[in-house]
Short mmCIF file of N, CA and C in Angstrom, two decimals:
data_model
loop_
_atom_site.label_atom_id
_atom_site.label_comp_id
_atom_site.label_asym_id
_atom_site.label_seq_id
_atom_site.Cartn_x
_atom_site.Cartn_y
_atom_site.Cartn_z
N UNK F 1 0.84 -1.17 0.00
CA UNK F 1 0.00 0.00 0.00
C UNK F 1 0.89 1.25 0.00
N UNK F 2 0.65 2.15 -0.94
CA UNK F 2 1.44 3.37 -1.04
C UNK F 2 1.08 4.32 0.09
N UNK F 3 2.06 5.11 0.56
CA UNK F 3 1.75 6.10 1.59
C UNK F 3 0.83 7.18 1.02
N UNK F 4 0.10 7.83 1.91
CA UNK F 4 -0.87 8.84 1.47
C UNK F 4 -0.66 10.16 2.19
N UNK F 5 -1.05 11.21 1.49
CA UNK F 5 -1.03 12.56 2.03
C UNK F 5 -2.42 13.15 1.93
N UNK F 6 -2.75 14.00 2.86
CA UNK F 6 -3.97 14.79 2.78
C UNK F 6 -3.55 16.12 2.17
N UNK F 7 -4.15 16.47 1.02
CA UNK F 7 -3.73 17.66 0.27
C UNK F 7 -4.95 18.52 -0.04
N UNK F 8 -4.76 19.84 0.12
CA UNK F 8 -5.79 20.83 -0.25
C UNK F 8 -5.38 21.41 -1.60
N UNK F 9 -6.35 21.51 -2.52
CA UNK F 9 -6.05 22.03 -3.86
C UNK F 9 -7.27 22.75 -4.40
N UNK F 10 -7.07 23.59 -5.39
CA UNK F 10 -8.15 24.27 -6.08
C UNK F 10 -8.42 25.67 -5.55
N UNK F 11 -8.91 26.55 -6.45
CA UNK F 11 -9.25 27.93 -6.07
C UNK F 11 -10.37 27.94 -5.03
N UNK F 12 -11.36 27.09 -5.22
CA UNK F 12 -12.35 26.82 -4.18
C UNK F 12 -11.90 25.50 -3.60
N UNK F 13 -11.27 25.53 -2.44
CA UNK F 13 -10.50 24.38 -1.97
C UNK F 13 -11.28 23.09 -1.80
N UNK F 14 -10.63 22.02 -2.23
CA UNK F 14 -11.07 20.65 -1.97
C UNK F 14 -9.93 19.97 -1.23
N UNK F 15 -10.26 19.00 -0.42
CA UNK F 15 -9.26 18.22 0.31
C UNK F 15 -9.47 16.76 -0.05
N UNK F 16 -8.36 16.09 -0.35
CA UNK F 16 -8.46 14.68 -0.73
C UNK F 16 -7.20 13.94 -0.29
N UNK F 17 -7.32 12.61 -0.28
CA UNK F 17 -6.17 11.74 -0.01
C UNK F 17 -5.45 11.48 -1.33
N UNK F 18 -4.13 11.59 -1.31
CA UNK F 18 -3.31 11.35 -2.50
C UNK F 18 -2.23 10.34 -2.16
N UNK F 19 -2.04 9.36 -3.03
CA UNK F 19 -0.92 8.44 -2.85
C UNK F 19 0.34 9.13 -3.34
N UNK F 20 1.48 8.67 -2.84
CA UNK F 20 2.75 9.24 -3.32
C UNK F 20 3.85 8.21 -3.21
N UNK F 21 4.89 8.46 -3.99
CA UNK F 21 6.10 7.63 -3.96
C UNK F 21 7.33 8.51 -3.78
N UNK F 22 7.16 9.60 -3.05
CA UNK F 22 8.27 10.51 -2.81
C UNK F 22 9.23 9.89 -1.80
N UNK F 23 10.52 10.12 -1.99
CA UNK F 23 11.51 9.51 -1.09
C UNK F 23 11.43 10.11 0.31
N UNK F 24 11.21 11.40 0.40
CA UNK F 24 11.04 12.06 1.70
C UNK F 24 9.59 12.51 1.81
N UNK F 25 8.95 12.16 2.89
CA UNK F 25 7.54 12.49 3.07
C UNK F 25 7.38 13.99 3.29
N UNK F 26 6.56 14.64 2.46
CA UNK F 26 6.32 16.07 2.66
C UNK F 26 5.64 16.34 4.01
N UNK F 27 5.87 17.53 4.53
CA UNK F 27 5.26 17.92 5.80
C UNK F 27 4.22 19.01 5.55
N UNK F 28 3.48 19.32 6.58
CA UNK F 28 2.42 20.33 6.49
C UNK F 28 2.93 21.60 5.81
N UNK F 29 2.11 22.11 4.91
CA UNK F 29 2.35 23.34 4.13
C UNK F 29 3.35 23.19 3.00
N UNK F 30 3.93 22.01 2.80
CA UNK F 30 4.76 21.79 1.61
C UNK F 30 3.84 21.84 0.39
N UNK F 31 4.36 22.36 -0.70
CA UNK F 31 3.58 22.44 -1.94
C UNK F 31 3.95 21.25 -2.81
N UNK F 32 2.92 20.65 -3.41
CA UNK F 32 3.10 19.48 -4.27
C UNK F 32 2.28 19.64 -5.54
N UNK F 33 2.68 18.93 -6.58
CA UNK F 33 1.92 18.87 -7.82
C UNK F 33 1.17 17.54 -7.79
N UNK F 34 -0.15 17.62 -7.98
CA UNK F 34 -1.00 16.43 -7.84
C UNK F 34 -1.79 16.19 -9.12
N UNK F 35 -2.16 14.93 -9.32
CA UNK F 35 -3.05 14.56 -10.42
C UNK F 35 -4.41 14.28 -9.81
N UNK F 36 -5.38 15.14 -10.12
CA UNK F 36 -6.73 15.03 -9.57
C UNK F 36 -7.69 14.57 -10.66
N UNK F 37 -8.96 14.49 -10.31
CA UNK F 37 -9.98 14.15 -11.29
C UNK F 37 -10.08 15.19 -12.40
N UNK F 38 -9.57 16.41 -12.15
CA UNK F 38 -9.62 17.47 -13.15
C UNK F 38 -8.36 17.53 -14.00
N UNK F 39 -7.26 17.03 -13.48
CA UNK F 39 -5.99 17.11 -14.19
C UNK F 39 -4.86 17.44 -13.23
N UNK F 40 -3.81 18.05 -13.75
CA UNK F 40 -2.63 18.38 -12.96
C UNK F 40 -2.88 19.71 -12.24
N UNK F 41 -2.73 19.68 -10.91
CA UNK F 41 -2.96 20.88 -10.11
C UNK F 41 -1.88 21.01 -9.06
N UNK F 42 -1.79 22.19 -8.48
CA UNK F 42 -0.85 22.41 -7.38
C UNK F 42 -1.64 22.38 -6.08
N UNK F 43 -1.03 21.83 -5.05
CA UNK F 43 -1.74 21.71 -3.78
C UNK F 43 -0.82 21.92 -2.60
N UNK F 44 -1.43 21.97 -1.43
CA UNK F 44 -0.71 22.17 -0.18
C UNK F 44 -0.95 20.96 0.72
N UNK F 45 0.13 20.38 1.21
CA UNK F 45 0.03 19.23 2.10
C UNK F 45 -0.55 19.68 3.44
N UNK F 46 -1.55 18.95 3.90
CA UNK F 46 -2.11 19.20 5.22
C UNK F 46 -1.52 18.24 6.24
N UNK F 47 -1.35 16.98 5.81
CA UNK F 47 -0.78 16.00 6.73
C UNK F 47 -0.44 14.72 6.00
N UNK F 48 0.57 14.03 6.53
CA UNK F 48 0.91 12.68 6.05
C UNK F 48 0.03 11.72 6.83
N UNK F 49 -0.68 10.86 6.11
CA UNK F 49 -1.58 9.91 6.77
C UNK F 49 -0.80 8.68 7.19
N UNK F 50 -1.16 8.17 8.32
CA UNK F 50 -0.50 6.97 8.84
C UNK F 50 -0.91 5.77 8.01
N UNK F 51 -0.01 4.82 7.91
CA UNK F 51 -0.32 3.57 7.20
C UNK F 51 -1.39 2.82 7.95
N UNK F 52 -2.19 2.09 7.19
CA UNK F 52 -3.26 1.30 7.78
C UNK F 52 -2.66 0.08 8.47
N UNK F 53 -3.07 -0.21 9.71
CA UNK F 53 -2.55 -1.40 10.38
C UNK F 53 -2.90 -2.66 9.60
N UNK F 54 -2.02 -3.66 9.67
CA UNK F 54 -2.25 -4.90 8.91
C UNK F 54 -3.50 -5.62 9.37
N UNK F 55 -3.93 -5.44 10.61
CA UNK F 55 -5.14 -6.12 11.08
C UNK F 55 -6.39 -5.56 10.42
N UNK F 56 -6.29 -4.41 9.74
CA UNK F 56 -7.45 -3.83 9.07
C UNK F 56 -7.57 -4.29 7.62
N UNK F 57 -6.69 -5.15 7.15
CA UNK F 57 -6.77 -5.63 5.78
C UNK F 57 -7.77 -6.76 5.68
N UNK F 58 -8.22 -7.01 4.48
CA UNK F 58 -9.21 -8.07 4.26
C UNK F 58 -8.55 -9.44 4.34
N UNK F 59 -9.36 -10.48 4.26
CA UNK F 59 -8.86 -11.85 4.35
C UNK F 59 -7.84 -12.14 3.26
N UNK F 60 -7.96 -11.51 2.11
CA UNK F 60 -7.03 -11.73 1.01
C UNK F 60 -5.72 -11.00 1.19
N UNK F 61 -5.61 -10.23 2.28
CA UNK F 61 -4.37 -9.52 2.54
C UNK F 61 -4.32 -8.13 1.95
N UNK F 62 -5.37 -7.72 1.28
CA UNK F 62 -5.41 -6.39 0.69
C UNK F 62 -6.43 -5.54 1.42
N UNK F 63 -6.08 -4.29 1.64
CA UNK F 63 -7.05 -3.40 2.25
C UNK F 63 -8.05 -2.97 1.18
N UNK F 64 -9.16 -2.42 1.62
CA UNK F 64 -10.18 -1.95 0.67
C UNK F 64 -9.61 -0.86 -0.23
N UNK F 65 -8.64 -0.10 0.29
CA UNK F 65 -8.05 0.98 -0.50
C UNK F 65 -7.18 0.47 -1.64
N UNK F 66 -6.60 -0.72 -1.50
CA UNK F 66 -5.70 -1.24 -2.53
C UNK F 66 -6.39 -1.37 -3.88
N UNK F 67 -7.66 -1.74 -3.88
CA UNK F 67 -8.40 -1.91 -5.13
C UNK F 67 -8.51 -0.60 -5.89
N UNK F 68 -8.59 0.51 -5.16
CA UNK F 68 -8.74 1.81 -5.79
C UNK F 68 -7.41 2.54 -5.99
N UNK F 69 -6.31 1.95 -5.52
CA UNK F 69 -5.03 2.65 -5.55
C UNK F 69 -4.57 3.01 -6.96
N UNK F 70 -4.88 2.17 -7.92
CA UNK F 70 -4.45 2.44 -9.30
C UNK F 70 -5.12 3.69 -9.86
N UNK F 71 -6.32 4.00 -9.41
CA UNK F 71 -7.05 5.16 -9.91
C UNK F 71 -7.09 6.30 -8.90
N UNK F 72 -6.42 6.13 -7.77
CA UNK F 72 -6.44 7.14 -6.71
C UNK F 72 -5.72 8.40 -7.17
N UNK F 73 -6.13 9.56 -6.65
CA UNK F 73 -5.38 10.78 -6.92
C UNK F 73 -3.93 10.59 -6.46
N UNK F 74 -3.00 11.17 -7.21
CA UNK F 74 -1.58 10.91 -6.98
C UNK F 74 -0.78 12.20 -6.86
N UNK F 75 0.20 12.19 -5.97
CA UNK F 75 1.19 13.27 -5.92
C UNK F 75 2.22 12.95 -7.00
N UNK F 76 2.40 13.85 -7.94
CA UNK F 76 3.36 13.65 -9.02
C UNK F 76 4.78 14.02 -8.59
N UNK F 77 4.89 15.12 -7.82
CA UNK F 77 6.21 15.60 -7.39
C UNK F 77 6.02 16.75 -6.41
N UNK F 78 7.12 17.14 -5.80
CA UNK F 78 7.12 18.37 -5.01
C UNK F 78 7.04 19.54 -6.00
N UNK F 79 6.36 20.59 -5.62
CA UNK F 79 6.26 21.76 -6.49
C UNK F 79 7.62 22.45 -6.57
N UNK F 80 8.01 22.80 -7.77
CA UNK F 80 9.27 23.50 -8.00
C UNK F 80 9.00 25.00 -8.09
N UNK F 81 10.04 25.83 -8.01
CA UNK F 81 9.82 27.26 -8.22
C UNK F 81 9.16 27.54 -9.58
N UNK F 82 9.51 26.77 -10.60
CA UNK F 82 8.88 26.94 -11.92
C UNK F 82 7.39 26.61 -11.87
N UNK F 83 7.01 25.58 -11.10
CA UNK F 83 5.59 25.25 -10.93
C UNK F 83 4.85 26.40 -10.26
N UNK F 84 5.47 26.98 -9.23
CA UNK F 84 4.84 28.08 -8.49
C UNK F 84 4.66 29.31 -9.40
N UNK F 85 5.67 29.61 -10.21
CA UNK F 85 5.57 30.74 -11.14
C UNK F 85 4.47 30.47 -12.16
N UNK F 86 4.43 29.27 -12.70
CA UNK F 86 3.38 28.90 -13.67
C UNK F 86 2.00 29.03 -13.04
N UNK F 87 1.86 28.58 -11.81
CA UNK F 87 0.58 28.67 -11.10
C UNK F 87 0.14 30.13 -10.96
N UNK F 88 1.06 31.01 -10.61
CA UNK F 88 0.75 32.44 -10.47
C UNK F 88 0.35 33.02 -11.82
N UNK F 89 1.09 32.69 -12.88
CA UNK F 89 0.78 33.20 -14.22
C UNK F 89 -0.60 32.73 -14.69
N UNK F 90 -0.90 31.44 -14.47
CA UNK F 90 -2.20 30.90 -14.89
C UNK F 90 -3.33 31.49 -14.07
N UNK F 91 -3.09 31.75 -12.79
CA UNK F 91 -4.11 32.39 -11.94
C UNK F 91 -4.40 33.79 -12.45
N UNK F 92 -3.36 34.52 -12.80
CA UNK F 92 -3.52 35.87 -13.33
C UNK F 92 -4.30 35.83 -14.65
N UNK F 93 -3.94 34.91 -15.52
CA UNK F 93 -4.64 34.76 -16.81
C UNK F 93 -6.12 34.44 -16.60
N UNK F 94 -6.40 33.53 -15.69
CA UNK F 94 -7.79 33.15 -15.41
C UNK F 94 -8.57 34.35 -14.89
N UNK F 95 -7.99 35.10 -13.97
CA UNK F 95 -8.69 36.26 -13.41
C UNK F 95 -8.94 37.33 -14.46
N UNK F 96 -8.01 37.48 -15.40
CA UNK F 96 -8.19 38.46 -16.47
C UNK F 96 -9.33 38.07 -17.40
N UNK F 97 -9.64 36.77 -17.49
CA UNK F 97 -10.73 36.32 -18.37
C UNK F 97 -12.08 36.22 -17.64
N UNK F 98 -12.10 36.56 -16.36
CA UNK F 98 -13.33 36.43 -15.57
C UNK F 98 -14.49 37.21 -16.20
N UNK F 99 -14.26 38.46 -16.54
CA UNK F 99 -15.31 39.30 -17.14
C UNK F 99 -15.82 38.74 -18.46
N UNK F 100 -14.91 38.20 -19.27
CA UNK F 100 -15.30 37.60 -20.55
C UNK F 100 -16.22 36.41 -20.33
N UNK F 101 -15.88 35.57 -19.33
CA UNK F 101 -16.72 34.41 -19.04
C UNK F 101 -18.07 34.83 -18.47
N UNK F 102 -18.10 35.88 -17.65
CA UNK F 102 -19.38 36.38 -17.15
C UNK F 102 -20.25 36.84 -18.32
N UNK F 103 -19.65 37.55 -19.27
CA UNK F 103 -20.39 38.04 -20.44
C UNK F 103 -20.91 36.88 -21.28
N UNK F 104 -20.10 35.85 -21.48
CA UNK F 104 -20.55 34.68 -22.24
C UNK F 104 -21.75 34.02 -21.56
N UNK F 105 -21.65 33.83 -20.27
CA UNK F 105 -22.75 33.19 -19.52
C UNK F 105 -24.02 34.01 -19.68
N UNK F 106 -23.90 35.32 -19.62
CA UNK F 106 -25.06 36.20 -19.79
C UNK F 106 -25.59 36.14 -21.23
N UNK F 107 -24.69 36.24 -22.21
CA UNK F 107 -25.09 36.19 -23.62
C UNK F 107 -25.77 34.88 -23.99
N UNK F 108 -25.30 33.79 -23.39
CA UNK F 108 -25.88 32.47 -23.66
C UNK F 108 -27.15 32.22 -22.84
N UNK F 109 -27.53 33.22 -22.04
CA UNK F 109 -28.74 33.14 -21.21
C UNK F 109 -28.74 31.91 -20.29
N UNK F 110 -27.59 31.72 -19.67
CA UNK F 110 -27.43 30.61 -18.73
C UNK F 110 -27.60 31.18 -17.32
N UNK F 111 -28.44 30.55 -16.56
CA UNK F 111 -28.77 31.05 -15.22
C UNK F 111 -27.82 30.48 -14.17
N UNK F 112 -26.57 30.93 -14.27
CA UNK F 112 -25.54 30.55 -13.31
C UNK F 112 -24.75 31.80 -12.95
N UNK F 113 -24.25 31.83 -11.73
CA UNK F 113 -23.42 32.94 -11.28
C UNK F 113 -21.98 32.46 -11.17
N UNK F 114 -21.10 33.02 -12.01
CA UNK F 114 -19.69 32.67 -11.98
C UNK F 114 -19.06 33.26 -10.72
N UNK F 115 -18.36 32.42 -9.96
CA UNK F 115 -17.74 32.84 -8.71
C UNK F 115 -16.23 32.94 -8.85
N UNK F 116 -15.63 31.99 -9.54
CA UNK F 116 -14.18 31.97 -9.70
C UNK F 116 -13.85 31.04 -10.86
N UNK F 117 -12.62 31.10 -11.32
CA UNK F 117 -12.15 30.19 -12.35
C UNK F 117 -10.66 29.99 -12.21
N UNK F 118 -10.17 28.85 -12.70
CA UNK F 118 -8.74 28.55 -12.63
C UNK F 118 -8.36 27.54 -13.71
N UNK F 119 -7.12 27.66 -14.17
CA UNK F 119 -6.55 26.68 -15.09
C UNK F 119 -5.89 25.57 -14.30
N UNK F 120 -5.92 24.35 -14.84
CA UNK F 120 -5.08 23.30 -14.29
C UNK F 120 -3.63 23.70 -14.59
N UNK F 121 -2.69 23.15 -13.86
CA UNK F 121 -1.29 23.54 -13.98
C UNK F 121 -0.72 23.26 -15.37
N UNK F 122 -1.25 22.26 -16.06
CA UNK F 122 -0.79 21.94 -17.42
C UNK F 122 -1.58 22.71 -18.48
N UNK F 123 -2.47 23.57 -18.05
CA UNK F 123 -3.33 24.41 -18.90
C UNK F 123 -4.16 23.58 -19.88
N UNK F 124 -4.55 22.40 -19.46
CA UNK F 124 -5.38 21.54 -20.30
C UNK F 124 -6.86 21.73 -20.04
N UNK F 125 -7.20 22.33 -18.89
CA UNK F 125 -8.61 22.48 -18.55
C UNK F 125 -8.81 23.76 -17.73
N UNK F 126 -9.92 24.45 -18.04
CA UNK F 126 -10.32 25.63 -17.27
C UNK F 126 -11.50 25.22 -16.40
N UNK F 127 -11.36 25.41 -15.10
CA UNK F 127 -12.42 25.05 -14.16
C UNK F 127 -13.20 26.32 -13.84
N UNK F 128 -14.51 26.28 -14.11
CA UNK F 128 -15.40 27.40 -13.80
C UNK F 128 -16.21 27.05 -12.56
N UNK F 129 -16.07 27.83 -11.51
CA UNK F 129 -16.83 27.62 -10.28
C UNK F 129 -18.08 28.48 -10.34
N UNK F 130 -19.23 27.84 -10.24
CA UNK F 130 -20.51 28.55 -10.34
C UNK F 130 -21.38 28.24 -9.13
N UNK F 131 -22.19 29.24 -8.74
CA UNK F 131 -23.14 29.02 -7.65
C UNK F 131 -24.30 28.18 -8.15
N UNK F 132 -24.71 27.24 -7.34
CA UNK F 132 -25.87 26.43 -7.68
C UNK F 132 -25.51 24.96 -7.78
N UNK F 133 -26.54 24.18 -7.95
CA UNK F 133 -26.36 22.73 -8.02
C UNK F 133 -26.08 22.25 -9.43
N UNK F 134 -25.80 20.97 -9.53
CA UNK F 134 -25.62 20.35 -10.84
C UNK F 134 -26.98 20.25 -11.51
N UNK F 135 -27.00 20.45 -12.80
CA UNK F 135 -28.26 20.35 -13.51
C UNK F 135 -28.10 20.81 -14.94
N UNK F 136 -29.22 21.10 -15.58
CA UNK F 136 -29.19 21.45 -17.01
C UNK F 136 -28.38 22.70 -17.32
N UNK F 137 -28.34 23.66 -16.41
CA UNK F 137 -27.60 24.90 -16.69
C UNK F 137 -26.09 24.66 -16.72
N UNK F 138 -25.59 23.80 -15.84
CA UNK F 138 -24.15 23.51 -15.86
C UNK F 138 -23.79 22.74 -17.12
N UNK F 139 -24.65 21.83 -17.53
CA UNK F 139 -24.43 21.08 -18.77
C UNK F 139 -24.47 22.02 -19.97
N UNK F 140 -25.43 22.93 -19.97
CA UNK F 140 -25.58 23.89 -21.06
C UNK F 140 -24.32 24.76 -21.19
N UNK F 141 -23.76 25.18 -20.07
CA UNK F 141 -22.55 26.00 -20.10
C UNK F 141 -21.39 25.23 -20.73
N UNK F 142 -21.20 23.99 -20.32
CA UNK F 142 -20.12 23.18 -20.88
C UNK F 142 -20.31 22.96 -22.38
N UNK F 143 -21.54 22.70 -22.80
CA UNK F 143 -21.83 22.47 -24.21
C UNK F 143 -21.64 23.74 -25.04
N UNK F 144 -22.08 24.87 -24.52
CA UNK F 144 -21.92 26.15 -25.24
C UNK F 144 -20.43 26.47 -25.43
N UNK F 145 -19.64 26.25 -24.39
CA UNK F 145 -18.20 26.53 -24.48
C UNK F 145 -17.55 25.63 -25.53
N UNK F 146 -17.94 24.36 -25.54
CA UNK F 146 -17.40 23.42 -26.53
C UNK F 146 -17.82 23.82 -27.94
N UNK F 147 -19.09 24.18 -28.11
CA UNK F 147 -19.60 24.57 -29.43
C UNK F 147 -18.91 25.84 -29.94
N UNK F 148 -18.52 26.71 -29.03
CA UNK F 148 -17.85 27.96 -29.41
C UNK F 148 -16.35 27.74 -29.65
N UNK F 149 -15.87 26.51 -29.44
CA UNK F 149 -14.46 26.20 -29.67
C UNK F 149 -13.54 26.79 -28.62
N UNK F 150 -14.09 27.03 -27.44
CA UNK F 150 -13.29 27.58 -26.35
C UNK F 150 -12.52 26.47 -25.65
N UNK F 151 -11.83 26.81 -24.62
CA UNK F 151 -11.03 25.85 -23.86
C UNK F 151 -11.88 24.69 -23.37
N UNK F 152 -11.21 23.57 -23.11
CA UNK F 152 -11.88 22.47 -22.43
C UNK F 152 -12.18 22.98 -21.03
N UNK F 153 -13.46 22.94 -20.66
CA UNK F 153 -13.82 23.45 -19.35
C UNK F 153 -14.49 22.37 -18.52
N UNK F 154 -14.41 22.58 -17.22
CA UNK F 154 -15.19 21.78 -16.27
C UNK F 154 -15.99 22.77 -15.45
N UNK F 155 -17.29 22.58 -15.42
CA UNK F 155 -18.15 23.44 -14.62
C UNK F 155 -18.29 22.79 -13.25
N UNK F 156 -17.83 23.49 -12.22
CA UNK F 156 -17.87 22.97 -10.86
C UNK F 156 -18.85 23.79 -10.03
N UNK F 157 -20.06 23.24 -9.80
CA UNK F 157 -21.00 23.96 -8.94
C UNK F 157 -20.49 24.00 -7.50
N UNK F 158 -20.76 25.12 -6.83
CA UNK F 158 -20.37 25.26 -5.43
C UNK F 158 -21.54 25.85 -4.64
N UNK F 159 -21.47 25.68 -3.33
CA UNK F 159 -22.41 26.34 -2.44
C UNK F 159 -21.60 26.86 -1.25
N UNK F 160 -22.27 27.25 -0.19
CA UNK F 160 -21.58 27.82 0.97
C UNK F 160 -20.59 26.85 1.60
N UNK F 161 -20.75 25.56 1.36
CA UNK F 161 -19.85 24.55 1.92
C UNK F 161 -18.70 24.19 1.00
N UNK F 162 -18.66 24.76 -0.20
CA UNK F 162 -17.59 24.45 -1.14
C UNK F 162 -18.13 23.72 -2.35
N UNK F 163 -17.27 22.96 -3.04
CA UNK F 163 -17.69 22.24 -4.24
C UNK F 163 -18.80 21.24 -3.94
N UNK F 164 -19.75 21.15 -4.86
CA UNK F 164 -20.83 20.18 -4.75
C UNK F 164 -20.39 18.92 -5.46
N UNK F 165 -20.26 17.81 -4.72
CA UNK F 165 -19.78 16.57 -5.35
C UNK F 165 -20.82 15.98 -6.29
N UNK F 166 -20.34 15.13 -7.18
CA UNK F 166 -21.26 14.38 -8.03
C UNK F 166 -22.12 13.50 -7.14
N UNK F 167 -23.41 13.39 -7.45
CA UNK F 167 -24.26 12.52 -6.64
C UNK F 167 -23.88 11.06 -6.84
N UNK F 168 -24.15 10.26 -5.82
CA UNK F 168 -23.91 8.82 -5.92
C UNK F 168 -24.86 8.23 -6.94
N UNK F 169 -24.43 7.17 -7.61
CA UNK F 169 -25.29 6.52 -8.60
C UNK F 169 -26.49 5.91 -7.90
N UNK F 170 -27.58 5.80 -8.60
CA UNK F 170 -28.77 5.22 -7.98
C UNK F 170 -29.92 5.16 -8.96
N UNK F 171 -29.77 5.86 -10.07
CA UNK F 171 -30.83 5.80 -11.06
C UNK F 171 -31.87 6.87 -10.86
N UNK F 172 -32.59 7.13 -11.90
CA UNK F 172 -33.61 8.17 -11.89
C UNK F 172 -34.68 7.87 -10.84
N UNK F 173 -35.06 8.90 -10.13
CA UNK F 173 -36.12 8.76 -9.14
C UNK F 173 -35.60 8.49 -7.75
N UNK F 174 -34.34 8.12 -7.62
CA UNK F 174 -33.80 7.85 -6.29
C UNK F 174 -33.17 9.08 -5.69
N UNK F 175 -32.96 10.08 -6.51
CA UNK F 175 -32.23 11.26 -6.06
C UNK F 175 -30.74 11.11 -6.32
N UNK F 176 -30.27 9.90 -6.57
CA UNK F 176 -28.85 9.64 -6.78
C UNK F 176 -28.34 10.11 -8.13
N UNK F 177 -29.21 10.25 -9.11
CA UNK F 177 -28.76 10.67 -10.44
C UNK F 177 -28.72 12.19 -10.56
N UNK F 178 -29.05 12.87 -9.47
CA UNK F 178 -29.05 14.33 -9.52
C UNK F 178 -30.45 14.90 -9.54
N UNK F 179 -31.43 14.05 -9.80
CA UNK F 179 -32.81 14.52 -9.76
C UNK F 179 -33.28 14.51 -8.31
N UNK F 180 -34.44 15.01 -8.08
CA UNK F 180 -35.03 14.96 -6.74
C UNK F 180 -36.20 14.00 -6.80
N UNK F 181 -36.27 13.09 -5.84
CA UNK F 181 -37.35 12.11 -5.84
C UNK F 181 -38.70 12.78 -5.99
N UNK F 182 -38.86 13.94 -5.34
CA UNK F 182 -40.16 14.61 -5.38
C UNK F 182 -40.50 15.08 -6.79
N UNK F 183 -39.47 15.26 -7.66
CA UNK F 183 -39.72 15.66 -9.05
C UNK F 183 -40.54 14.61 -9.79
N UNK F 184 -40.44 13.37 -9.35
CA UNK F 184 -41.10 12.28 -10.05
C UNK F 184 -42.43 11.89 -9.42
N UNK F 185 -42.76 12.52 -8.28
CA UNK F 185 -43.99 12.18 -7.59
C UNK F 185 -45.21 12.83 -8.22
N UNK F 186 -45.01 13.88 -9.01
CA UNK F 186 -46.16 14.59 -9.57
C UNK F 186 -46.68 13.95 -10.83
#
């Protein structure tokens, strides 16, 4: 089982467990480059997680986490000064385009409020943070951006508690697919 770190990342912060193969374990507040569900991002180490005791492994000798380790978020490396400079430059670029994205959202008549945006460190994806839940408006924004030939974007809905996670699978009518059970009662 690979060692894990608790890392905070993103303009609207998310915290997740990341596996790593670094020779020296990073300590709190060290900056690292991580591979997340969105792509390559820069993050801040919150803590090194202790290894799971062997008595907590399954009968087959593998912990429940081992099955997911291949797809788990990963620390790629410690952040270099060049990574930090790139992060600052991309943050500046994203903030300069904030007004343009607000205008697009308005022109496309999408009922979402843009709160923040950021590029992944490899500049492969632009993350748009919007107020509200997941639904047709977030999908419409992603489709409009693609149709306009703009950057690959990810629309990340947020609320007062931070990013709104994808709902658990469960199928239509259960509330798990993003719908509300009450929507189907009428």
